[in-house]
Coordinates of C-alpha atoms in Angstrom, one line a residue:
X707 CA -38.4 3.8 65.8
X708 CA -41.1 5.2 68.1
X709 CA -41.7 8.4 69.9
X710 CA -41.3 6.6 73.3
X711 CA -38.1 7.2 75.2
X712 CA -35.7 4.3 75.1
X713 CA -35.8 2.5 78.4
X714 CA -32.4 2.7 80.1
X715 CA -31.2 1.0 83.2
X716 CA -28.0 2.1 85.0
X717 CA -25.5 -0.3 86.4
X718 CA -24.0 0.2 89.8
X719 CA -20.8 1.6 88.3
X720 CA -22.8 4.2 86.3
X721 CA -22.9 2.6 82.8
X722 CA -26.1 2.8 80.7
X723 CA -27.8 -0.5 80.0
X724 CA -30.6 -1.1 77.4
X725 CA -33.7 -2.5 79.1
X726 CA -34.8 -3.7 75.6
X727 CA -31.7 -5.9 75.0
X728 CA -30.3 -6.5 78.4
X729 CA -26.9 -5.4 77.4
X730 CA -24.6 -2.5 78.4
X731 CA -23.6 0.1 75.9
X732 CA -19.9 -0.4 76.7
X733 CA -17.8 -2.6 78.8
X734 CA -16.8 -2.3 82.5
X735 CA -13.1 -1.6 81.6
X736 CA -13.4 2.1 80.5
X737 CA -15.7 2.6 77.5
X738 CA -13.5 5.2 75.9
X739 CA -10.4 3.1 76.0
X740 CA -12.5 0.3 74.6
X741 CA -13.7 2.5 71.7
X742 CA -10.2 3.5 70.9
X743 CA -8.8 0.0 71.1
X744 CA -11.6 -1.9 69.3
X745 CA -12.7 0.6 66.7
X746 CA -10.1 3.3 66.1
X747 CA -7.1 1.0 66.3
X748 CA -9.1 -1.9 64.8
X749 CA -9.7 0.3 61.7
X750 CA -6.1 1.4 61.5
X751 CA -6.8 5.0 62.5
X752 CA -5.3 7.5 62.2
X753 CA -2.9 5.9 59.7
X754 CA -5.7 4.9 57.3
X755 CA -6.6 8.5 56.5
X756 CA -3.0 9.6 55.9
X757 CA -2.8 11.6 52.6
X758 CA -6.6 11.6 52.2
X759 CA -8.8 14.7 51.6
X760 CA -12.0 12.9 52.3
X761 CA -12.7 9.9 54.6
X762 CA -15.9 8.2 55.5
X763 CA -16.6 6.2 58.6
X764 CA -19.9 4.3 59.1
X765 CA -21.2 2.6 62.2
X766 CA -23.9 0.2 63.2
X767 CA -25.2 1.1 66.6
X768 CA -24.9 4.8 67.5
X769 CA -25.8 4.3 71.2
X770 CA -24.4 7.1 73.4
X771 CA -22.4 8.5 70.5
X772 CA -19.1 7.5 72.3
X773 CA -17.4 5.9 69.2
X774 CA -18.2 8.9 67.0
X775 CA -16.9 11.3 69.7
X776 CA -13.7 9.3 70.1
X777 CA -13.3 9.5 66.3
X778 CA -14.0 13.2 66.2
X779 CA -11.5 13.8 69.0
X780 CA -8.9 11.9 67.1
X781 CA -9.7 13.7 63.8
X782 CA -9.5 17.2 65.3
X783 CA -6.0 16.3 66.7
X784 CA -4.6 14.1 63.9
X785 CA -6.8 14.5 60.8
X786 CA -5.4 16.0 57.5
X787 CA -5.3 19.8 57.7
X788 CA -7.8 20.3 54.9
X789 CA -9.5 16.9 55.0
X790 CA -13.3 16.3 55.3
X791 CA -14.6 13.6 57.6
X792 CA -18.0 12.1 56.8
X793 CA -19.7 10.0 59.4
X794 CA -22.8 7.7 59.1
X795 CA -24.4 5.9 61.9
X796 CA -27.4 3.8 62.4
X797 CA -29.6 3.6 65.5
X798 CA -33.0 2.0 65.8
X799 CA -33.6 3.2 69.4
X800 CA -32.3 6.6 70.1
X801 CA -31.7 7.4 73.8
X802 CA -32.6 10.8 75.2
X803 CA -30.1 13.7 75.2
X804 CA -30.2 13.6 79.0
X805 CA -29.2 9.9 79.2
X806 CA -26.5 10.5 76.7
X807 CA -25.1 13.4 78.6
X808 CA -25.1 11.4 81.8
X809 CA -23.2 8.5 80.1
X810 CA -20.7 10.8 78.4
X811 CA -19.9 12.8 81.5
X812 CA -17.6 9.9 82.6
X813 CA -14.9 11.3 80.2
X814 CA -14.1 14.9 80.8
X815 CA -11.4 14.8 78.1
X816 CA -14.2 14.5 75.5
X817 CA -16.2 17.4 77.0
X818 CA -15.7 19.7 74.1
X819 CA -16.7 17.3 71.3
X820 CA -19.4 15.8 73.6
X821 CA -20.9 19.3 74.0
X822 CA -20.8 19.8 70.3
X823 CA -22.9 16.7 69.8
X824 CA -25.2 17.2 72.7
X825 CA -26.2 20.7 71.6
X826 CA -27.1 19.2 68.2
X827 CA -28.7 16.0 69.6
X828 CA -31.5 15.1 67.2
X829 CA -35.1 14.9 68.0
X830 CA -36.8 11.5 67.8
X831 CA -38.0 11.2 64.2
X832 CA -37.7 8.2 62.0
X833 CA -35.3 8.8 59.1
X834 CA -32.1 10.5 58.3
X835 CA -30.8 13.4 60.4
X836 CA -27.8 15.5 59.4
X837 CA -25.6 16.9 62.2
X838 CA -22.9 19.2 61.0
X839 CA -19.6 19.9 62.8
X840 CA -18.0 22.7 60.7
X841 CA -15.6 23.5 63.5
X842 CA -14.1 20.0 62.9
X843 CA -14.6 19.8 59.1
X844 CA -17.0 16.9 59.7
X845 CA -20.6 16.0 59.5
X846 CA -22.7 13.1 60.7
X847 CA -25.7 11.5 59.0
X848 CA -27.6 9.6 61.7
X849 CA -30.2 7.2 60.4
X850 CA -32.9 6.4 63.0
X851 CA -33.9 3.2 61.2
X852 CA -33.3 -0.5 61.4
X853 CA -29.9 -1.4 60.1
X854 CA -30.9 -3.2 56.9
X855 CA -33.3 -0.5 55.9
X856 CA -30.7 2.3 56.6
X857 CA -28.0 0.6 54.6
X858 CA -30.3 0.0 51.6
X859 CA -30.9 3.7 51.2
X860 CA -27.6 5.3 52.1
X861 CA -25.6 6.4 49.1
X862 CA -22.2 6.6 50.7
X863 CA -19.2 4.3 50.6
X864 CA -17.4 3.8 53.9
X865 CA -13.6 3.6 54.3
X866 CA -14.1 2.2 57.9
X867 CA -16.8 0.4 59.7
X868 CA -17.6 0.4 63.5
X869 CA -19.8 -2.7 64.0
X870 CA -21.1 -2.0 67.4
X871 CA -24.6 -3.4 67.8
X872 CA -25.5 -5.2 71.0
X873 CA -24.2 -8.7 71.5
X874 CA -25.3 -11.1 68.7
X875 CA -27.0 -13.4 71.2
X876 CA -29.2 -10.5 72.4
X877 CA -29.6 -8.5 69.2
X878 CA -29.3 -10.9 66.3
X879 CA -31.1 -8.7 63.8
X880 CA -28.2 -6.3 63.4
X881 CA -25.8 -9.2 62.7
X882 CA -27.9 -10.9 60.1
X883 CA -26.1 -12.0 56.9
X884 CA -28.3 -9.6 54.9
X885 CA -27.1 -6.7 57.0
X886 CA -23.4 -7.7 56.7
X887 CA -24.0 -8.0 52.9
X888 CA -25.3 -4.4 53.1
X889 CA -22.1 -3.4 54.9
X890 CA -20.0 -4.9 52.0
X891 CA -22.2 -3.2 49.4
X892 CA -21.6 0.2 51.0
X893 CA -17.8 -0.3 51.5
X894 CA -15.1 1.5 49.5
X895 CA -12.2 -0.5 48.2
X896 CA -9.8 -1.3 51.0
X897 CA -12.4 -0.5 53.7
X898 CA -11.6 -1.9 57.2
X899 CA -14.2 -3.1 59.7
X900 CA -13.8 -3.6 63.4
X901 CA -16.0 -5.2 66.1
X902 CA -15.8 -6.4 69.7
X903 CA -17.5 -9.7 69.0
X904 CA -15.8 -12.9 67.6
X905 CA -19.1 -14.8 67.4
X906 CA -19.0 -17.4 64.6
X907 CA -22.0 -16.0 62.8
X908 CA -20.3 -12.6 62.5
X909 CA -17.0 -14.1 61.3
X910 CA -18.9 -16.3 58.7
X911 CA -21.1 -13.4 57.7
X912 CA -18.3 -11.0 57.1
X913 CA -16.3 -13.6 55.2
X914 CA -19.3 -14.5 53.0
X915 CA -19.7 -10.7 52.3
X916 CA -16.2 -10.6 50.9
X917 CA -14.1 -9.4 53.9
X918 CA -10.9 -11.0 54.9
X919 CA -11.4 -11.6 58.7
X920 CA -8.9 -12.0 61.4
X921 CA -8.9 -12.2 65.2
X922 CA -7.0 -9.6 67.2
X923 CA -6.2 -9.2 70.9
X924 CA -9.3 -8.0 72.8
X925 CA -9.7 -5.2 75.3
X926 CA -10.1 -5.5 79.0
X927 CA -11.8 -8.7 80.0
X928 CA -12.4 -9.8 76.4
X929 CA -9.6 -11.9 75.0
X930 CA -10.3 -11.3 71.3
X931 CA -12.0 -9.0 68.9
X932 CA -12.3 -9.0 65.1
X933 CA -10.7 -6.9 62.3
X934 CA -11.8 -7.3 58.7
X935 CA -10.5 -5.8 55.4
X936 CA -12.5 -5.4 52.1
X937 CA -10.6 -6.0 48.9
X938 CA -9.0 -3.1 47.0
X939 CA -7.0 0.0 47.8
X940 CA -8.5 3.0 49.6
X941 CA -8.3 6.4 47.8
X942 CA -10.1 9.7 47.7
X943 CA -13.3 9.7 45.5
X944 CA -12.9 11.5 42.2
X945 CA -13.4 15.2 42.9
X946 CA -15.6 17.5 41.0
X947 CA -12.7 19.4 39.4
X948 CA -13.4 23.1 38.7
X949 CA -17.0 23.9 39.7
X950 CA -19.4 26.6 38.4
X951 CA -22.7 27.4 40.1
X952 CA -25.1 29.4 37.9
X953 CA -27.6 31.5 39.8
X954 CA -27.5 33.4 43.1
X955 CA -31.0 32.9 44.4
X956 CA -31.6 30.7 47.4
X957 CA -31.0 27.5 45.3
X958 CA -27.5 28.6 44.1
X959 CA -26.6 30.1 47.4
X960 CA -27.4 26.9 49.2
X961 CA -25.3 24.9 46.8
X962 CA -22.3 27.3 47.2
X963 CA -22.7 27.0 51.0
X964 CA -22.7 23.2 50.9
X965 CA -19.8 23.0 48.5
X966 CA -17.7 25.2 50.7
X967 CA -18.5 23.0 53.7
X968 CA -17.0 20.1 51.6
X969 CA -13.9 22.1 50.9
X970 CA -14.8 23.0 47.3
X971 CA -14.6 26.7 46.3
X972 CA -16.8 27.2 43.2
X973 CA -17.0 30.1 40.7
X974 CA -20.5 31.6 41.2
X975 CA -22.2 33.2 38.2
X976 CA -25.2 35.6 38.4
X977 CA -26.7 37.9 35.8
X978 CA -27.7 40.7 38.2
X979 CA -27.3 40.5 42.0
X980 CA -28.0 37.9 44.7
X981 CA -31.8 37.6 45.1
X982 CA -32.6 39.5 41.9
X983 CA -35.1 36.7 41.1
X984 CA -37.8 35.1 43.2
X985 CA -35.6 34.9 46.3
X986 CA -35.2 38.6 46.9
X987 CA -38.3 39.5 48.9
X988 CA -37.8 41.2 52.2
X989 CA -39.4 38.3 54.1
X990 CA -40.5 34.8 53.5
X991 CA -41.8 31.8 55.5
X992 CA -40.0 28.5 56.2
X993 CA -42.9 26.1 56.7
X994 CA -43.4 22.4 55.9
X995 CA -45.4 21.1 53.0
X996 CA -48.4 19.4 54.6
X997 CA -49.0 16.0 53.0
X998 CA -51.6 13.9 54.7
X999 CA -50.6 10.9 52.6
X1000 CA -47.6 10.4 54.9
X1001 CA -45.7 8.6 52.2
X1002 CA -42.3 9.2 50.7
X1003 CA -43.1 12.8 49.4
X1004 CA -44.3 13.7 52.9
X1005 CA -41.0 12.2 54.4
X1006 CA -38.9 14.2 52.0
X1007 CA -40.8 17.5 52.8
X1008 CA -40.5 16.9 56.5
X1009 CA -36.7 16.2 56.3
X1010 CA -36.2 19.4 54.2
X1011 CA -38.2 21.5 56.6
X1012 CA -36.3 20.2 59.7
X1013 CA -33.0 20.7 58.0
X1014 CA -33.9 24.3 57.1
X1015 CA -34.7 25.0 60.8
X1016 CA -31.2 23.8 61.7
X1017 CA -29.4 25.8 59.0
X1018 CA -30.9 29.3 58.8
X1019 CA -30.3 30.3 62.5
X1020 CA -26.6 30.1 61.8
X1021 CA -26.9 33.3 59.7
X1022 CA -26.9 36.4 62.0
X1023 CA -30.0 38.5 61.5
X1024 CA -31.7 36.1 59.1
X1025 CA -34.5 35.0 61.4
X1026 CA -37.1 37.7 61.9
X1027 CA -39.5 35.7 64.1
X1028 CA -40.4 32.1 65.1
X1029 CA -43.8 30.5 64.9
X1030 CA -46.3 30.2 62.0
X1031 CA -50.0 29.3 62.3
X1032 CA -51.5 27.5 59.3
X1033 CA -55.2 28.3 59.2
X1034 CA -57.7 25.8 57.9
X1035 CA -58.9 26.7 54.5
X1036 CA -61.5 23.9 54.1
X1037 CA -63.7 21.8 56.3
X1038 CA -61.4 18.8 55.7
X1039 CA -58.3 20.6 56.9
X1040 CA -58.6 20.0 60.6
X1041 CA -58.7 16.3 60.2
X1042 CA -55.8 16.5 57.7
X1043 CA -53.8 18.6 60.2
X1044 CA -54.5 16.1 62.9
X1045 CA -53.3 13.2 60.8
X1046 CA -50.1 14.9 60.0
X1047 CA -49.4 16.2 63.5
X1048 CA -50.0 12.7 64.9
X1049 CA -47.6 11.0 62.5
X1050 CA -43.9 10.1 63.0
X1051 CA -42.8 12.5 60.2
X1052 CA -42.1 15.3 62.7
X1053 CA -40.7 15.2 66.3
X1054 CA -43.2 15.5 69.1
X1055 CA -44.4 19.1 69.5
X1056 CA -43.3 20.3 66.1
X1057 CA -46.9 20.6 65.0
X1058 CA -49.9 21.3 67.2
X1059 CA -53.6 21.2 66.3
X1060 CA -55.5 24.2 67.6
X1061 CA -59.3 24.8 67.7
X1062 CA -60.7 28.2 66.7
X1063 CA -60.3 29.5 70.2
X1064 CA -56.7 28.4 70.3
X1065 CA -56.0 29.8 66.9
X1066 CA -57.5 33.1 67.8
X1067 CA -55.3 33.3 70.9
X1068 CA -52.3 32.4 68.8
X1069 CA -53.1 35.1 66.2
X1070 CA -54.0 37.8 68.7
X1071 CA -57.3 38.4 66.8
X1072 CA -60.6 36.5 66.5
X1073 CA -60.8 33.7 64.0
X1074 CA -63.5 31.1 63.3
X1075 CA -60.9 28.7 61.8
X1076 CA -59.0 25.9 63.4
X1077 CA -55.2 26.0 62.8
X1078 CA -52.0 24.0 62.8
X1079 CA -49.5 25.7 65.0
X1080 CA -45.8 25.4 63.9
X1081 CA -43.9 26.9 66.8
X1082 CA -40.5 26.3 65.2
X1083 CA -41.3 27.7 61.7
X1084 CA -39.4 30.7 60.7
X1085 CA -40.1 34.2 59.3
X1086 CA -36.9 34.8 57.3
X1087 CA -35.1 37.7 55.7
X1088 CA -33.7 35.9 52.6
X1089 CA -31.4 38.8 51.7
X1090 CA -29.3 38.2 54.9
X1091 CA -29.0 34.5 53.9
X1092 CA -27.9 35.4 50.3
X1093 CA -25.4 37.9 51.5
X1094 CA -23.8 35.3 53.9
X1095 CA -23.8 32.4 51.4
X1096 CA -23.1 33.8 47.9
X1097 CA -19.6 33.9 46.6
X1098 CA -17.9 37.3 46.5
X1099 CA -17.3 38.6 43.9
X1100 CA -19.9 37.1 41.6
X1101 CA -19.0 36.3 38.0
X1102 CA -21.4 37.7 35.4
X1103 CA -24.3 36.4 33.4
X1104 CA -23.8 33.1 31.6
X1105 CA -24.7 33.7 28.0
X1106 CA -24.0 30.2 26.6
X1107 CA -23.2 26.7 27.9
X1108 CA -21.5 24.2 25.6
X1109 CA -20.3 20.7 26.2
X1110 CA -16.6 20.3 25.4
X1111 CA -14.0 17.6 25.8
X1112 CA -13.4 17.2 29.5
X1113 CA -16.1 19.6 30.7
X1114 CA -18.3 22.5 30.0
X1115 CA -17.5 25.9 28.4
X1116 CA -19.3 28.9 29.8
X1117 CA -19.3 32.2 28.0
X1118 CA -20.5 35.3 29.8
X1119 CA -22.2 38.3 28.5
X1120 CA -18.8 40.1 28.5
X1121 CA -17.6 37.4 26.1
X1122 CA -15.3 35.8 28.7
X1123 CA -14.9 32.1 28.4
X1124 CA -14.1 29.5 31.1
X1125 CA -14.2 25.7 31.1
X1126 CA -15.4 23.7 34.1
X1127 CA -15.6 20.0 34.7
X1128 CA -18.7 20.4 36.8
X1129 CA -21.6 22.9 36.3
X1130 CA -24.6 23.3 38.6
X1131 CA -27.5 25.2 37.2
X1132 CA -29.6 27.0 39.8
X1133 CA -31.0 29.7 37.7
X1134 CA -34.7 29.6 38.8
X1135 CA -37.1 30.6 36.1
X1136 CA -34.2 31.2 33.7
X1137 CA -33.2 27.5 33.9
X1138 CA -34.6 26.6 30.5
X1139 CA -32.3 29.2 28.8
X1140 CA -29.3 27.0 29.5
X1141 CA -31.0 23.6 29.7
X1142 CA -33.5 23.7 26.9
X1143 CA -35.3 20.6 28.0
X1144 CA -35.8 21.8 31.6
X1145 CA -39.3 20.6 32.7
X1146 CA -40.2 23.8 34.5
X1147 CA -43.3 26.0 34.4
X1148 CA -43.3 29.7 35.1
X1149 CA -45.5 31.2 37.8
X1150 CA -45.7 34.9 38.4
X1151 CA -46.0 36.0 42.1
X1152 CA -46.5 39.5 43.5
X1153 CA -46.0 40.1 47.2
X1154 CA -47.3 43.2 49.0
X1155 CA -46.0 44.8 52.2
X1156 CA -46.5 47.8 54.4
X1157 CA -44.4 49.7 56.9
X1158 CA -45.9 50.0 60.4
X1159 CA -43.0 51.0 62.7
X1160 CA -45.5 52.4 65.2
X1161 CA -47.0 49.1 66.1
X1162 CA -45.9 45.5 66.7
X1163 CA -45.8 43.3 63.6
X1164 CA -48.7 40.7 63.5
X1165 CA -48.0 37.0 64.0
X1166 CA -47.0 35.0 60.9
X1167 CA -49.7 32.8 59.4
X1168 CA -50.6 30.9 56.2
X1169 CA -54.0 30.1 54.7
X1170 CA -53.3 29.6 51.0
X1171 CA -51.8 33.0 51.2
X1172 CA -49.4 34.0 53.9
X1173 CA -48.3 36.8 56.2
X1174 CA -44.7 37.3 57.3
X1175 CA -43.6 40.0 59.8
X1176 CA -40.9 42.5 58.9
X1177 CA -38.7 44.5 61.2
X1178 CA -41.1 47.4 60.8
X1179 CA -44.3 46.1 59.2
X1180 CA -45.4 43.0 57.5
X1181 CA -45.5 41.3 54.0
X1182 CA -48.4 39.4 52.6
X1183 CA -49.5 37.6 49.4
X1184 CA -48.5 36.3 47.1
X1185 CA -50.4 36.0 43.9
X1186 CA -50.0 32.8 41.8
X1187 CA -50.3 33.5 38.1
X1188 CA -49.4 30.3 36.1
X1189 CA -47.7 30.9 32.8
X1190 CA -47.2 34.7 33.4
X1191 CA -43.7 36.1 33.3
X1192 CA -44.1 39.9 33.8
X1193 CA -42.3 41.4 36.8
X1194 CA -44.3 44.7 36.7
X1195 CA -46.0 45.4 40.1
X1196 CA -49.7 46.0 39.5
X1197 CA -52.5 47.5 41.6
X1198 CA -54.7 44.6 40.6
X1199 CA -52.4 42.1 42.3
X1200 CA -52.1 44.4 45.4
X1201 CA -55.9 44.2 45.5
X1202 CA -55.9 40.4 45.1
X1203 CA -53.5 40.1 48.0
X1204 CA -55.7 42.4 50.1
X1205 CA -58.8 40.3 49.3
X1206 CA -57.0 37.1 50.3
X1207 CA -55.8 38.7 53.5
X1208 CA -59.3 39.8 54.3
X1209 CA -60.6 36.3 54.0
X1210 CA -58.2 35.0 56.7
X1211 CA -57.3 38.1 58.7
X1212 CA -60.3 40.5 58.2
X1213 CA -59.4 42.9 61.0
X1214 CA -55.8 43.3 59.8
X1215 CA -57.0 43.9 56.2
X1216 CA -59.4 46.5 57.3
X1217 CA -56.6 48.5 59.0
X1218 CA -54.9 48.7 55.6
X1219 CA -57.8 50.5 53.9
X1220 CA -56.4 53.5 52.1
X1221 CA -52.8 52.8 52.9
X1222 CA -50.0 52.7 50.3
X1223 CA -48.6 49.3 49.7
X1224 CA -45.1 48.4 48.4
X1225 CA -44.6 45.4 46.3
X1226 CA -42.4 43.1 44.2
X1227 CA -43.2 40.7 41.4
X1228 CA -41.0 37.9 40.2
X1229 CA -41.3 34.6 38.4
X1230 CA -41.1 31.3 40.3
X1231 CA -40.2 28.0 38.6
X1232 CA -42.3 24.9 39.4
X1233 CA -42.7 21.5 37.9
X1234 CA -45.6 19.3 36.8
X1235 CA -45.5 17.2 39.9
X1236 CA -44.7 20.2 42.2
X1237 CA -41.5 18.6 43.3
X1238 CA -38.0 20.2 42.8
X1239 CA -35.3 19.1 40.4
X1240 CA -32.2 18.1 42.3
X1241 CA -29.5 15.9 40.7
X1242 CA -27.6 15.2 37.5
X1243 CA -29.0 16.2 34.2
X1244 CA -29.7 12.9 32.3
X1245 CA -27.1 12.1 29.6
X1246 CA -24.8 15.0 30.3
X1247 CA -21.9 14.1 32.6
X1248 CA -20.8 16.9 34.9
X1249 CA -24.0 18.9 34.6
X1250 CA -26.3 19.2 37.6
X1251 CA -29.4 21.1 38.4
X1252 CA -31.2 22.5 41.4
X1253 CA -34.5 24.2 40.4
X1254 CA -38.3 24.0 40.3
X1255 CA -38.5 24.9 43.9
X1256 CA -41.8 26.7 43.4
X1257 CA -43.2 28.7 46.3
X1258 CA -41.3 26.8 49.0
X1259 CA -37.7 27.5 47.9
X1260 CA -36.7 28.7 51.3
X1261 CA -37.7 25.4 52.8
X1262 CA -36.4 23.1 50.1
X1263 CA -33.0 24.8 49.4
X1264 CA -30.8 23.9 52.4
X1265 CA -31.3 20.2 52.2
X1266 CA -31.3 19.9 48.5
X1267 CA -28.2 22.2 48.2
X1268 CA -26.4 19.8 50.5
X1269 CA -27.6 16.8 48.4
X1270 CA -26.5 18.5 45.1
X1271 CA -23.1 19.4 46.5
X1272 CA -22.6 15.8 47.8
X1273 CA -23.4 14.3 44.4
X1274 CA -21.1 16.7 42.6
X1275 CA -18.2 16.2 45.0
X1276 CA -18.6 12.4 45.4
X1277 CA -19.5 12.8 49.1
X1278 CA -22.3 11.0 51.0
X1279 CA -25.7 12.7 50.6
X1280 CA -28.0 13.6 53.5
X1281 CA -30.9 12.2 51.5
X1282 CA -31.7 8.5 51.5
X1283 CA -31.7 7.1 47.9
X1284 CA -35.5 6.5 47.8
X1285 CA -36.2 10.1 48.6
X1286 CA -33.5 11.4 46.3
X1287 CA -35.2 9.6 43.4
X1288 CA -38.3 11.7 44.0
X1289 CA -36.4 14.9 42.9
X1290 CA -34.0 13.4 40.4
X1291 CA -34.3 15.3 37.1
X1292 CA -34.2 12.0 35.2
X1293 CA -37.7 11.1 36.5
X1294 CA -39.2 13.0 33.6
X1295 CA -37.0 11.4 30.9
X1296 CA -37.7 8.0 32.5
X1297 CA -41.4 8.5 32.2

């Protein structure tokens, strides 16, 4: 996967052709009819999803997206009324949105679903991309990776496979026995697979992987195609049963949002009100964690940031402003920024290195520091997000949590008792009250803000501290007091925030001299390795946790909320397994 556009040739009849492989993306006899005959009918659709509430289709060779669109079109017309469709597709060489639009324009009957895909077309970045289609009760996880690598880290199990790589003679890598063994390893019982090719190596590879293979009549000029069936009987994955989510900060709200997208309506518990803890400031920044190591942690952080950029704009009024400038805090930062901006972690243009003159122009005031411009980063009003995502009404404070036969007994402060099969703890700094072994550390943070309705809010920036614009002013801070748990606003912390602001934005800090500041102090939860906790609690079936988000909760929460909801509901996760392991709560007990 590279940042270079995929070279496409166009045949005389208007079909896209890969200049890398010398093969067309679909046949000359109507690509849509071919998709329907070879892949939809070949996998027994729509009959195969009859009576199912959850159905997963995986594909090798995303190409123009035509197969996925034919499937979505069928699902929206003939899918189960309350069913959820999970799609997974692999593509090593993503074409441009413009080329895909040109190819798909040949089928006006798909224009609605095609537009839904094209408006969400992913940027070119190696790794997993989640594309949600809530209007169709569907989502697509697109892996921009080589097929073998993608299959090795996907946690889903497919009920149907579209095997649609280029012809085996031209693209043998995607048809290797190891890849077909990966298909089998990621197949649910009774899974069906379909492909246009009847090449001997494909028949033998599928058979060796455990599929029962048969030839079927082909489409158009092709006499034959293949259908294959994996042993077993297809059924819905075991659902989560009754689900309780404890905590209505950004972590709990993100889990509730994701569960609802999966058709699960949880009971949502909160001691006070949404955002009563660390998530309730009037503004916060959604920015990436900058890791110049460019390893797995950096890939996880980049995926979380980019998912957050997709999700938050869905909430009306949540985005206060776009664009954040990260100012260099040390002499080493400019080279570190350049290394990250030049990597394949982020799409081109997502991060831009600026010299001091460029940083000054970006800020609107003189600065002697270089900066990393993040034009897509968000200044966010978390309260709007919490209002949109939290369940209504909220249940009360969970006083005790006890394991019982078949689930977990929750008792509230009002002495009301309920039993749930699945409980998700997202209680922030209060996590260790319900999970005594929670490996979290408290960090007190106080933010300061001021109202300036008479003037335009300054540009958002970070420097160790941060500044976020408000509708009529700006917020800055925040202090970072390890081990402290007081939530009393202090003048000393206001002063500390002003001093930090003066080091990065001296002119702005000078304007605040003598002004009255408002503030809010809350306790964040972090971990020893500064990575979140997201997954099942070791040794306690049905108990999950999302916590330890530290000072980047707004960035981590959307992706990890979807990951947690998927694990609880038995759905495919948007996180590849190697990255999911980085945040698994069991990493501490294992060490």
